[in-house]
CSV table of C-alpha atoms in Angstrom, one decimal:
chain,number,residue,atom,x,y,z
A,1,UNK,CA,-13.1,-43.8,-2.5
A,2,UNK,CA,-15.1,-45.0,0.5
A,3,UNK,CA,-14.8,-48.3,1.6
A,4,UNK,CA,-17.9,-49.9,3.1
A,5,UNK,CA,-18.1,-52.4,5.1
A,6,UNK,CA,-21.0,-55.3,5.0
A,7,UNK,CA,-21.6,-56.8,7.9
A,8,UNK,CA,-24.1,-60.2,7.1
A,9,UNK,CA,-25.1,-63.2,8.4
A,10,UNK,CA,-24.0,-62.5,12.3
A,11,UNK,CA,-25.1,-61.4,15.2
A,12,UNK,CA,-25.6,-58.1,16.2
A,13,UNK,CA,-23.1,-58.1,18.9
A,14,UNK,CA,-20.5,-60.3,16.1
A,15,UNK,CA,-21.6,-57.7,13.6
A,16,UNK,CA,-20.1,-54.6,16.4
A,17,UNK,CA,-17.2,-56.9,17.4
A,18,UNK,CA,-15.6,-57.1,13.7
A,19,UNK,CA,-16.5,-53.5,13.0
A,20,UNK,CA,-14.1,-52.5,16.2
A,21,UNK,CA,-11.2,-55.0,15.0
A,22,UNK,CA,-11.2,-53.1,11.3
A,23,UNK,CA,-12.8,-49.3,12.3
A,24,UNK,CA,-9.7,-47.9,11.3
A,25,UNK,CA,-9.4,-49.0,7.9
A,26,UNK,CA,-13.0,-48.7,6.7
A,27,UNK,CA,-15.3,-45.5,6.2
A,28,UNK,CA,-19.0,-46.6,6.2
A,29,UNK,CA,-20.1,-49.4,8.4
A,30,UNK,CA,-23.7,-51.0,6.7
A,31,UNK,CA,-25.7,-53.3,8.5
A,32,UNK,CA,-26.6,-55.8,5.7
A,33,UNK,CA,-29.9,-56.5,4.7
A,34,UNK,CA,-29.7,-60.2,7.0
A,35,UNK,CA,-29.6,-58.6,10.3
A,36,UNK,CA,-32.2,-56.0,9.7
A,37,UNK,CA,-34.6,-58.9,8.7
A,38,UNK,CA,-33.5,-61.4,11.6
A,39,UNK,CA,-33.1,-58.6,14.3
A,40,UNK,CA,-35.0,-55.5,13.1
A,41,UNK,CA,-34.3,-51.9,14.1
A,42,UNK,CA,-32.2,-53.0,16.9
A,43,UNK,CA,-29.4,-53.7,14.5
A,44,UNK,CA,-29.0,-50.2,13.2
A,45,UNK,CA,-29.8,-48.6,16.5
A,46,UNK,CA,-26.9,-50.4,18.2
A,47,UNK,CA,-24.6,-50.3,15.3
A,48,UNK,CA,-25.1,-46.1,15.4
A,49,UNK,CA,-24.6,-46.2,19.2
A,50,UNK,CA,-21.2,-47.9,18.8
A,51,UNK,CA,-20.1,-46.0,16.2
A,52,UNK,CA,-21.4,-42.5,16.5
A,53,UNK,CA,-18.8,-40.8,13.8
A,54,UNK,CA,-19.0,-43.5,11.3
A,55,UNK,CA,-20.5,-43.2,8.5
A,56,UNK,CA,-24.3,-46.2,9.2
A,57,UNK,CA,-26.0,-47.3,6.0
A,58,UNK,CA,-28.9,-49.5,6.5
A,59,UNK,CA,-29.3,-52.5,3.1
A,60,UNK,CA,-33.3,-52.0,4.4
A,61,UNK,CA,-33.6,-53.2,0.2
A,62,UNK,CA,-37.1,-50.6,0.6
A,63,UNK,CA,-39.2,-52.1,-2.1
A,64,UNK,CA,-42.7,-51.0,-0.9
A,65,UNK,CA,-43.6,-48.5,1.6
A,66,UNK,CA,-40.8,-46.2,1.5
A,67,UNK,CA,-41.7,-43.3,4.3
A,68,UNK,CA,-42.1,-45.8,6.5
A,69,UNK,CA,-38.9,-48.0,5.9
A,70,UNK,CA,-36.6,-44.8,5.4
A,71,UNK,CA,-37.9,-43.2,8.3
A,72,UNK,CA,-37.4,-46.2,10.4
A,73,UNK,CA,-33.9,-46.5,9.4
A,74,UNK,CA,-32.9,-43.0,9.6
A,75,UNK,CA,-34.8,-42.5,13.5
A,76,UNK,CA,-32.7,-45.6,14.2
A,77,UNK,CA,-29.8,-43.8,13.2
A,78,UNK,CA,-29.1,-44.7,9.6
A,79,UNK,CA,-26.9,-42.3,7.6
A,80,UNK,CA,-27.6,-44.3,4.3
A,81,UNK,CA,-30.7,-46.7,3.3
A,82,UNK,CA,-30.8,-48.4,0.5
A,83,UNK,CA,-33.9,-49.3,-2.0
A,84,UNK,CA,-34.4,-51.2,-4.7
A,85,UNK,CA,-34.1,-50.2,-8.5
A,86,UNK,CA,-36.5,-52.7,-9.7
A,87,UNK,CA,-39.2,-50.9,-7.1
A,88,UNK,CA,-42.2,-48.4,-8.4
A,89,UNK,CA,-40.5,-45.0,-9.3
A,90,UNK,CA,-43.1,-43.8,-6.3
A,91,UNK,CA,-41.6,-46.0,-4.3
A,92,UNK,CA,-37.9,-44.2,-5.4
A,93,UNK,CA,-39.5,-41.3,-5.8
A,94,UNK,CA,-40.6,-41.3,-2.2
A,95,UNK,CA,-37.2,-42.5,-0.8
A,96,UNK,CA,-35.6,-39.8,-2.2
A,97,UNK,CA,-38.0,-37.4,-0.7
A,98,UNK,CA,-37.7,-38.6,3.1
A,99,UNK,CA,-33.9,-38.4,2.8
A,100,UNK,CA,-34.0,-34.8,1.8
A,101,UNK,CA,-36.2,-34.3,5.1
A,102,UNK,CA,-34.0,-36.3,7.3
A,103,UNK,CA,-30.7,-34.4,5.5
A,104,UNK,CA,-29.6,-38.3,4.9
A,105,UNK,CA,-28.8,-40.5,2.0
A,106,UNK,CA,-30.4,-42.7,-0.7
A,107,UNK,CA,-28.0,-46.0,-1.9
A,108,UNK,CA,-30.4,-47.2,-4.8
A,109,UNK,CA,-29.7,-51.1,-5.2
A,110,UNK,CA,-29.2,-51.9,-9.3
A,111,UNK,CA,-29.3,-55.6,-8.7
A,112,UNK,CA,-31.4,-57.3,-11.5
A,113,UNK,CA,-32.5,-53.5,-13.0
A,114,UNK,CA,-33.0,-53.8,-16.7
A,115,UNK,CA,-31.1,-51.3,-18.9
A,116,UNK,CA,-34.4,-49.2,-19.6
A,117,UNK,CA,-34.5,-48.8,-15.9
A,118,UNK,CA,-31.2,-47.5,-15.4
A,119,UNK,CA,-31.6,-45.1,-17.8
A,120,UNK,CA,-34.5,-43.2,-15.3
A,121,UNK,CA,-32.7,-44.3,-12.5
A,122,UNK,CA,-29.6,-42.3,-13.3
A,123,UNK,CA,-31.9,-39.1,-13.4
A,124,UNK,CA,-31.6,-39.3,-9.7
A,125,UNK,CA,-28.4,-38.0,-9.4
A,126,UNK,CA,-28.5,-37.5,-5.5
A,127,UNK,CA,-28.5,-40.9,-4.7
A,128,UNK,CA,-25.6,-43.3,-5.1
A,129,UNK,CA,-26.4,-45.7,-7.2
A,130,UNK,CA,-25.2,-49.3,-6.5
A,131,UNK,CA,-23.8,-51.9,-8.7
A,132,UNK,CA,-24.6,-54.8,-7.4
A,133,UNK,CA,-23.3,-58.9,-8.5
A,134,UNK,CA,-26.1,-61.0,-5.9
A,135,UNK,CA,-24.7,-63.6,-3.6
A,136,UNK,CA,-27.1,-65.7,-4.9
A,137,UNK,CA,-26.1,-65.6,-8.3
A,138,UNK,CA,-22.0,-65.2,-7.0
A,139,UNK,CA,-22.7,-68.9,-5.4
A,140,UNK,CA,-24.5,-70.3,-8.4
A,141,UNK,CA,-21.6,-68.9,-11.2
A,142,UNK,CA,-18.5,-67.9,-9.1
A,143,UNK,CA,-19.6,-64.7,-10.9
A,144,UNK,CA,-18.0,-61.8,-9.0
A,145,UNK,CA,-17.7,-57.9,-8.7
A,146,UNK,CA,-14.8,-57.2,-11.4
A,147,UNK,CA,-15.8,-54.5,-13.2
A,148,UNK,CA,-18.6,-52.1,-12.9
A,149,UNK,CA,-20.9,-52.7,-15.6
A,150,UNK,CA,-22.7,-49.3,-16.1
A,151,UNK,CA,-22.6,-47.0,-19.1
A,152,UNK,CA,-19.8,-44.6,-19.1
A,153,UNK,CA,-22.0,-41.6,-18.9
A,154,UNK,CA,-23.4,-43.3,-15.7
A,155,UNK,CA,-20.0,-43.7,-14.4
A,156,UNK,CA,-19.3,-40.1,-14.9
A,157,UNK,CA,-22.2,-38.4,-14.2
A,158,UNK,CA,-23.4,-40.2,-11.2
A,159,UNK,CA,-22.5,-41.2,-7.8
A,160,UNK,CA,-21.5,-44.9,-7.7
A,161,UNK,CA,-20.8,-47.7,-5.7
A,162,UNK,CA,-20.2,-51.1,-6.5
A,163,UNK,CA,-20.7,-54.4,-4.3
A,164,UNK,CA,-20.8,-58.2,-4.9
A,165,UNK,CA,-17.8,-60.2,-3.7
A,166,UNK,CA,-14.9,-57.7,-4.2
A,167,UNK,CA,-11.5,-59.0,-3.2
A,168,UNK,CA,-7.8,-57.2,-3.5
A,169,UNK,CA,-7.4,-58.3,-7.0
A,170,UNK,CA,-11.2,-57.1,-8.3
A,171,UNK,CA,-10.7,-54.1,-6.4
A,172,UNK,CA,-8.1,-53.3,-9.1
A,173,UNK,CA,-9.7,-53.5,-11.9
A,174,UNK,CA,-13.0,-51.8,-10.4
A,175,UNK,CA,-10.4,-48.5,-9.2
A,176,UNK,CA,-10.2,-47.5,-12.5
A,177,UNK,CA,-13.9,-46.7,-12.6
A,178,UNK,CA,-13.1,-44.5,-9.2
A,179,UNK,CA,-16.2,-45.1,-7.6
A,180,UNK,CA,-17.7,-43.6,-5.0
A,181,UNK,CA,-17.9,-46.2,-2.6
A,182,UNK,CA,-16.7,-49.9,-2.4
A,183,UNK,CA,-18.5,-52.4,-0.5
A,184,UNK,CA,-16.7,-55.4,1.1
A,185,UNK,CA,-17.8,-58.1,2.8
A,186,UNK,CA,-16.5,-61.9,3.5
A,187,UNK,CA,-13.3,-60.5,2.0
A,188,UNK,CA,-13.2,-58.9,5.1
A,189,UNK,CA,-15.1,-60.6,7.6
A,190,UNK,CA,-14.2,-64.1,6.5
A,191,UNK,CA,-11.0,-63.5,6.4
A,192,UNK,CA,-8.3,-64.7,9.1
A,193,UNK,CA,-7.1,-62.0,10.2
A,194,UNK,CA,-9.6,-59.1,9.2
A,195,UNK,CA,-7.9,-56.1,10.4
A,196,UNK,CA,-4.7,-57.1,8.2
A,197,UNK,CA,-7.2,-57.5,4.7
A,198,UNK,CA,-8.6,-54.7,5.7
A,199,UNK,CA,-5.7,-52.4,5.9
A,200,UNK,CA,-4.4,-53.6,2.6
A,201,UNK,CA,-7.8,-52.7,0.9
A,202,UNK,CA,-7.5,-49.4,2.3
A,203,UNK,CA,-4.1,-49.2,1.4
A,204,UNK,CA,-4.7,-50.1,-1.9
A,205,UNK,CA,-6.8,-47.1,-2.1
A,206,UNK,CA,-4.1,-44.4,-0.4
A,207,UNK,CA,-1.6,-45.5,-2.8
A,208,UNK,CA,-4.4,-44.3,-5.9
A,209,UNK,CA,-4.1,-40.9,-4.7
B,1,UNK,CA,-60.2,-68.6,-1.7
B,2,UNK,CA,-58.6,-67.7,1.3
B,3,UNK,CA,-58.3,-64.4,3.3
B,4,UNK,CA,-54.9,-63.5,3.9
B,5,UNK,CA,-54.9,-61.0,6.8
B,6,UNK,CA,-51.8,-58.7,6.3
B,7,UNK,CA,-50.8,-57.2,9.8
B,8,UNK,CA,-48.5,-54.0,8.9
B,9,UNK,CA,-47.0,-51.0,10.8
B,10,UNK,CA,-47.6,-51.8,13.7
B,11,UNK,CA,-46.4,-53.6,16.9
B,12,UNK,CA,-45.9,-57.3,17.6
B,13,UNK,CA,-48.0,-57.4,20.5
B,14,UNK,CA,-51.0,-54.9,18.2
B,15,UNK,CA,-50.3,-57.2,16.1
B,16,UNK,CA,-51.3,-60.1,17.5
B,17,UNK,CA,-54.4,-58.8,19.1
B,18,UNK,CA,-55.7,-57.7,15.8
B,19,UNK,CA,-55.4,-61.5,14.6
B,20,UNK,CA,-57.1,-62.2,17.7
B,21,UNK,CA,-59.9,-60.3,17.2
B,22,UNK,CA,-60.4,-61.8,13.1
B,23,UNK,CA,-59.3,-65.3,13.8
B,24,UNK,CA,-62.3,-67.1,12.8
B,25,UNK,CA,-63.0,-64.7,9.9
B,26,UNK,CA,-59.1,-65.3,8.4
B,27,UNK,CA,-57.2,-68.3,6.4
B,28,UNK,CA,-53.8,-67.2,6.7
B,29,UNK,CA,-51.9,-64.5,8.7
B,30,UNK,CA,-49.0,-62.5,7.1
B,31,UNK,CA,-46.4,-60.7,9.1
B,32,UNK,CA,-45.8,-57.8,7.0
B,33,UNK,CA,-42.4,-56.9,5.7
B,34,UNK,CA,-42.6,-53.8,8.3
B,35,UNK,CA,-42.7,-56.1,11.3
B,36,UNK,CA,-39.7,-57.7,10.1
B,37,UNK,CA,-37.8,-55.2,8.9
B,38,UNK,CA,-39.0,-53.5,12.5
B,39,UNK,CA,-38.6,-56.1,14.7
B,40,UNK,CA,-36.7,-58.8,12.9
B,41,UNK,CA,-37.8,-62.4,13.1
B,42,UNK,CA,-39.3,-62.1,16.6
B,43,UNK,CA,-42.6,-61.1,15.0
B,44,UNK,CA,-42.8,-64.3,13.1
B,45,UNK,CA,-42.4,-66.7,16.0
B,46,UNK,CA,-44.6,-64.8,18.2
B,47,UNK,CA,-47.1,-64.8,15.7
B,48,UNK,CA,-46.9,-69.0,15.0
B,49,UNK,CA,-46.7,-69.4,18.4
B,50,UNK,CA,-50.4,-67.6,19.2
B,51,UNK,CA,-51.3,-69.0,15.6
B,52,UNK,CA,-49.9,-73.1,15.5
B,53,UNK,CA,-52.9,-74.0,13.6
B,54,UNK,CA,-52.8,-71.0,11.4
B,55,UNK,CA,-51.1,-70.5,8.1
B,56,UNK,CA,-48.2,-68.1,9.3
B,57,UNK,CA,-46.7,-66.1,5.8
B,58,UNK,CA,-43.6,-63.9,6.3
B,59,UNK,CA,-43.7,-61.0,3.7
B,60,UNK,CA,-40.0,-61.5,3.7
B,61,UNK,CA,-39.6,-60.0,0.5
B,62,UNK,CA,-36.3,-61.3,-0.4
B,63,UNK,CA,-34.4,-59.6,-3.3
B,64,UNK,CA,-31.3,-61.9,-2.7
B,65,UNK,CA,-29.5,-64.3,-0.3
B,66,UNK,CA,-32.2,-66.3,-0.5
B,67,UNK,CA,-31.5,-69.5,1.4
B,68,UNK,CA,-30.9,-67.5,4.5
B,69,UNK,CA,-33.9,-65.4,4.5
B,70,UNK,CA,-35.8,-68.2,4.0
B,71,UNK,CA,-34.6,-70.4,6.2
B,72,UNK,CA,-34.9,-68.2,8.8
B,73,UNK,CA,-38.6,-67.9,8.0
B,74,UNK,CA,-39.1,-71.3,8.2
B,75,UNK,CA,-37.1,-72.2,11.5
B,76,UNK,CA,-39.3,-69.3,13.2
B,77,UNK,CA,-42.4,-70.9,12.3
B,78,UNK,CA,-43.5,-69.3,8.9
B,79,UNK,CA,-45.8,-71.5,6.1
B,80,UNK,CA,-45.0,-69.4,3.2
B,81,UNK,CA,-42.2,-66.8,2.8
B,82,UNK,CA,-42.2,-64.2,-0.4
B,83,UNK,CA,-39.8,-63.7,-3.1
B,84,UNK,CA,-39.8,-60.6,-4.7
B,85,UNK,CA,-40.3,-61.3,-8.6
B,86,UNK,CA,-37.7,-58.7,-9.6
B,87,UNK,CA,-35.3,-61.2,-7.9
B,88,UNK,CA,-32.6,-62.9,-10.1
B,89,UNK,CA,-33.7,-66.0,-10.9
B,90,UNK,CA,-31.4,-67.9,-8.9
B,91,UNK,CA,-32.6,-66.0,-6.0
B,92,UNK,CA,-36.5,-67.2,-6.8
B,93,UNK,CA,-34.9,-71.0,-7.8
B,94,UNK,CA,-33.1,-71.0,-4.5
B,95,UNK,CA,-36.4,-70.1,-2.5
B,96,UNK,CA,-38.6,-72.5,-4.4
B,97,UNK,CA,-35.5,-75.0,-3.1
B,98,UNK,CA,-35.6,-74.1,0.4
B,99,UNK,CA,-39.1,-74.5,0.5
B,100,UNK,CA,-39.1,-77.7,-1.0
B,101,UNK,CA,-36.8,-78.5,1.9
B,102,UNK,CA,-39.0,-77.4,4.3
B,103,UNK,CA,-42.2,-78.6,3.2
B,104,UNK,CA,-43.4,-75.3,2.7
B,105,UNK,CA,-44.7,-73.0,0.3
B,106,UNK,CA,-43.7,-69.6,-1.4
B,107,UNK,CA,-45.3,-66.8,-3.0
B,108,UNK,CA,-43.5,-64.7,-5.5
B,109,UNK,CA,-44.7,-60.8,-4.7
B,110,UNK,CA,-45.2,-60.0,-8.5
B,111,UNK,CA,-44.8,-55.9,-7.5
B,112,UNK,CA,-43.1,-54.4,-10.8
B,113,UNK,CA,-42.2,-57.3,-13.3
B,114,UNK,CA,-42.2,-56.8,-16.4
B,115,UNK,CA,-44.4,-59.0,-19.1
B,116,UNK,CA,-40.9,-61.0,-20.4
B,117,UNK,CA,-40.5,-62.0,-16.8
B,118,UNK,CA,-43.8,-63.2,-15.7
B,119,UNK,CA,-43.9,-65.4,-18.1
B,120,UNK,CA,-40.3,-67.0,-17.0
B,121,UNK,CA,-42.1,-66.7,-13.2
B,122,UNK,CA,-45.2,-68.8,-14.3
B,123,UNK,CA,-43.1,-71.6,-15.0
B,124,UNK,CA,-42.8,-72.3,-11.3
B,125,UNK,CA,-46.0,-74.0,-10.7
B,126,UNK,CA,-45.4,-74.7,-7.0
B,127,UNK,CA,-45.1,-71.0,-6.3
B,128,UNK,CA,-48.3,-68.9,-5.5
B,129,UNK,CA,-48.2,-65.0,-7.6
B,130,UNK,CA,-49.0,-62.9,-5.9
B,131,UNK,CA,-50.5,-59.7,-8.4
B,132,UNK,CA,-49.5,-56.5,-6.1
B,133,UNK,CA,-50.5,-52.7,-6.3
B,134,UNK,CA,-47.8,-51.4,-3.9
B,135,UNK,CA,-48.6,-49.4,-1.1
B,136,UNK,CA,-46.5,-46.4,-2.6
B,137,UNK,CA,-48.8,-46.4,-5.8
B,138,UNK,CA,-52.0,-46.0,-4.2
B,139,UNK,CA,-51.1,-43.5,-2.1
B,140,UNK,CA,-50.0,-41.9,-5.0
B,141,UNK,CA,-52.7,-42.7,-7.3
B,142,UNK,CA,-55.0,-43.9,-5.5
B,143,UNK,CA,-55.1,-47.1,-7.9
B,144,UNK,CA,-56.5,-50.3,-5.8
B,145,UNK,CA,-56.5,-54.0,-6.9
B,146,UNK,CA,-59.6,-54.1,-8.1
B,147,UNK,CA,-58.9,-56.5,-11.0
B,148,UNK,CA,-55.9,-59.4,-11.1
B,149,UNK,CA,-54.0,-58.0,-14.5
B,150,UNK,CA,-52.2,-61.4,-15.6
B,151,UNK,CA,-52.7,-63.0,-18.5
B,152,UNK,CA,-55.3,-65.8,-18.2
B,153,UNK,CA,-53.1,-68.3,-19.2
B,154,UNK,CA,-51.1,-67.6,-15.7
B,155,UNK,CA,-54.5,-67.2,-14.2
B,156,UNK,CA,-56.1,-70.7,-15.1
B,157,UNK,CA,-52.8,-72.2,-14.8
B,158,UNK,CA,-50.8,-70.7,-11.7
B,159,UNK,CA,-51.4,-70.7,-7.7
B,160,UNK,CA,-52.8,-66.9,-8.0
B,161,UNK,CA,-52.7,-64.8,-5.1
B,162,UNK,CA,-54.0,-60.4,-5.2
B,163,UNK,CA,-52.9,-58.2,-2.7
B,164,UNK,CA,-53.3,-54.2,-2.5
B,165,UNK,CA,-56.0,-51.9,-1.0
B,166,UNK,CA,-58.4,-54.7,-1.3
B,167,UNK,CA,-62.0,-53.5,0.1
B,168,UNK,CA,-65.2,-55.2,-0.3
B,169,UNK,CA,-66.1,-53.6,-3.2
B,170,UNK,CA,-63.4,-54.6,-5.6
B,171,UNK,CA,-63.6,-58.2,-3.8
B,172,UNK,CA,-66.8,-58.6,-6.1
B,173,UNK,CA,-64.3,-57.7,-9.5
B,174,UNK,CA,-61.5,-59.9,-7.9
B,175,UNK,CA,-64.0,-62.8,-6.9
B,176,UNK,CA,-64.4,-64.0,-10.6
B,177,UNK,CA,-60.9,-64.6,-11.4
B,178,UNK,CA,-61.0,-67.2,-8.3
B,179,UNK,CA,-57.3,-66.4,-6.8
B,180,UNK,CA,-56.3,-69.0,-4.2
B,181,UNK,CA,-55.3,-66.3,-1.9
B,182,UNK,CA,-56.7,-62.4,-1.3
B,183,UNK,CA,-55.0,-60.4,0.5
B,184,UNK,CA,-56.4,-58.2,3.1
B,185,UNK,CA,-54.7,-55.2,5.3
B,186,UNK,CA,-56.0,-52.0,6.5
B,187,UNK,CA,-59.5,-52.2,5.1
B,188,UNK,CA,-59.8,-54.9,8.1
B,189,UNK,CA,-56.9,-53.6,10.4
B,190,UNK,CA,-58.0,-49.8,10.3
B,191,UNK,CA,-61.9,-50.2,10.2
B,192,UNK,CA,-63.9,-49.1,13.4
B,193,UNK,CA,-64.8,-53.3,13.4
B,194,UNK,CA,-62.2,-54.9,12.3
B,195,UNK,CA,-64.4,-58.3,13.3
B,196,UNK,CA,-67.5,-56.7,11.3
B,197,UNK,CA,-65.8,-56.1,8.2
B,198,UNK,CA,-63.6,-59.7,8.6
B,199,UNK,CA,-66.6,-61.6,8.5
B,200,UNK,CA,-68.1,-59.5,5.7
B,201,UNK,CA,-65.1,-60.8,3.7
B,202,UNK,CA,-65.7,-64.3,4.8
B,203,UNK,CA,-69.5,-64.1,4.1
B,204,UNK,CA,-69.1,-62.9,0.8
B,205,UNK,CA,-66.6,-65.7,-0.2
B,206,UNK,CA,-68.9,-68.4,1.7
B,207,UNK,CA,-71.4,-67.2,-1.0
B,208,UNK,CA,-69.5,-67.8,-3.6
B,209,UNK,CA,-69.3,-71.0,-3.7
């Protein structure tokens, strides 16, 4: 189990800063979907630059124009890019394809996908699929990421992630699902002393082993 | 009916000169969700600041975290921002709030919803739709908004905006559902004239009334 972690609502140089304090305790580094859209490419490209051997997804959230978003992300030195579920199956269809050129990874957001959706997004069983509890709707319901609510046959067939305001104690209940990646954010980042929370999430997931 | 002049894959400065060259054939000026995603929210205050009197609309595109991405559009200068329909509706309710806010206006990008939810989306009166053949489906179809394919309930009753591989041609299908908004991208940005086939645009809607 991966742990990712989201890096929102900073600067890029804040964004680098907290990913040195915790680098040892997490394994993908994304740079969220805020930073991309306040600072563009420039984000990703300086995130890959500081961490060269870590794991970089890009939350580029591709709803439209997928060759061009993907390939943006993945020049810039994206490992990962994420695109939304509710987009056109070309749209999908096309993300997937880049990603196979670049030898790189498709992170396919299910925030807000209906369950007929799912069903044909689960046929793409290279990409991770993502499920996702939105801080918008986390602020409006204190709603948060608890348990992954995906069929079982999703669970086990597919690759799977989970985001959407994780902490220690949702962390356990979500490990039982064993997905494929985590995604942590504020519990990190917010949190006093981040390197500590950090190490304790990873901890958490040595000690499943 | 205004011309909204969508300025996409390519540069901020290219970008800028394009507008330049349509101005006085053009309503309203989008920065396309490839400049942002590209080079963040720089595109949107250069673009205000060569446009003040200009409608400025950031094709933000938000999927989530919406009272960041749209304040963000707003303190750089933007008009209108876009929501993306698929959104949770506390995404789209937090954007209309924002707006509000900010004396300023948003368009909900109607790209993939389903029936049930355009009808929960028409129920936000302030908001301009905006009916969208993605880019990915007409390069894979070939399909062009040539007609506005809402219900004419939402179409006599709803700020109505139509966006995707618009040419002259299917102007003349689009013209007689009166949308407040038609938007407008390569057949202006990638003709030989991009002033020529602005003001044939312009001329066409001048007729109309």
């Amino acid at each position: 189990m991966n742990i990712q972690l989201a890096l929102d609502r900073m600067t890029i140089d804040d964004a680098i800063n907290m990913a040195k304090r915790v680098k040892d305790h997490v394994d993908w580094i994304e740079v969220g979907t805020s930073l991309i859209k306040e600072f563009g490419m420039e984000s990703v490209k300086r995130m890959k630059e500081a961490f060269p051997d870590k794991t970089i997804v890009a939350d580029i959230k591709t709803n439209d124009n997928a060759k061009y978003e993907f390939e943006l992300c993945f020049k810039n030195g994206a490992d990962v890019a994420t695109v939304m579920g509710t987009a056109p199956k070309a749209t999908i269809q096309a993300c997937i394809s880049v990603a196979r050129q670049y030898q790189k990874n498709v992170m396919i957001d299910l925030l807000n996908v209906s369950q007929e959706n799912l069903e044909m997004l689960s046929q793409f069983d290279q990409a991770i699929l993502c499920a996702h509890v939105s801080k918008d709707e986390q602020e409006l319901s204190g709603k948060s990421q608890c348990l992954i609510q995906l069929p079982s046959s999703i669970i086990k067939n597919n690759r799977i992630a989970a985001a959407g305001g994780i902490t220690i104690d949702s962390m356990k209940r979500l490990a039982s699902d064993s997905p494929e990646v985590v995604i942590i954010g504020s519990a990190i980042t917010k949190a006093e002393k981040p390197e500590k929370v950090a190490k304790e999430f990873k901890d958490f997931i040595r000690q499943l082993i």
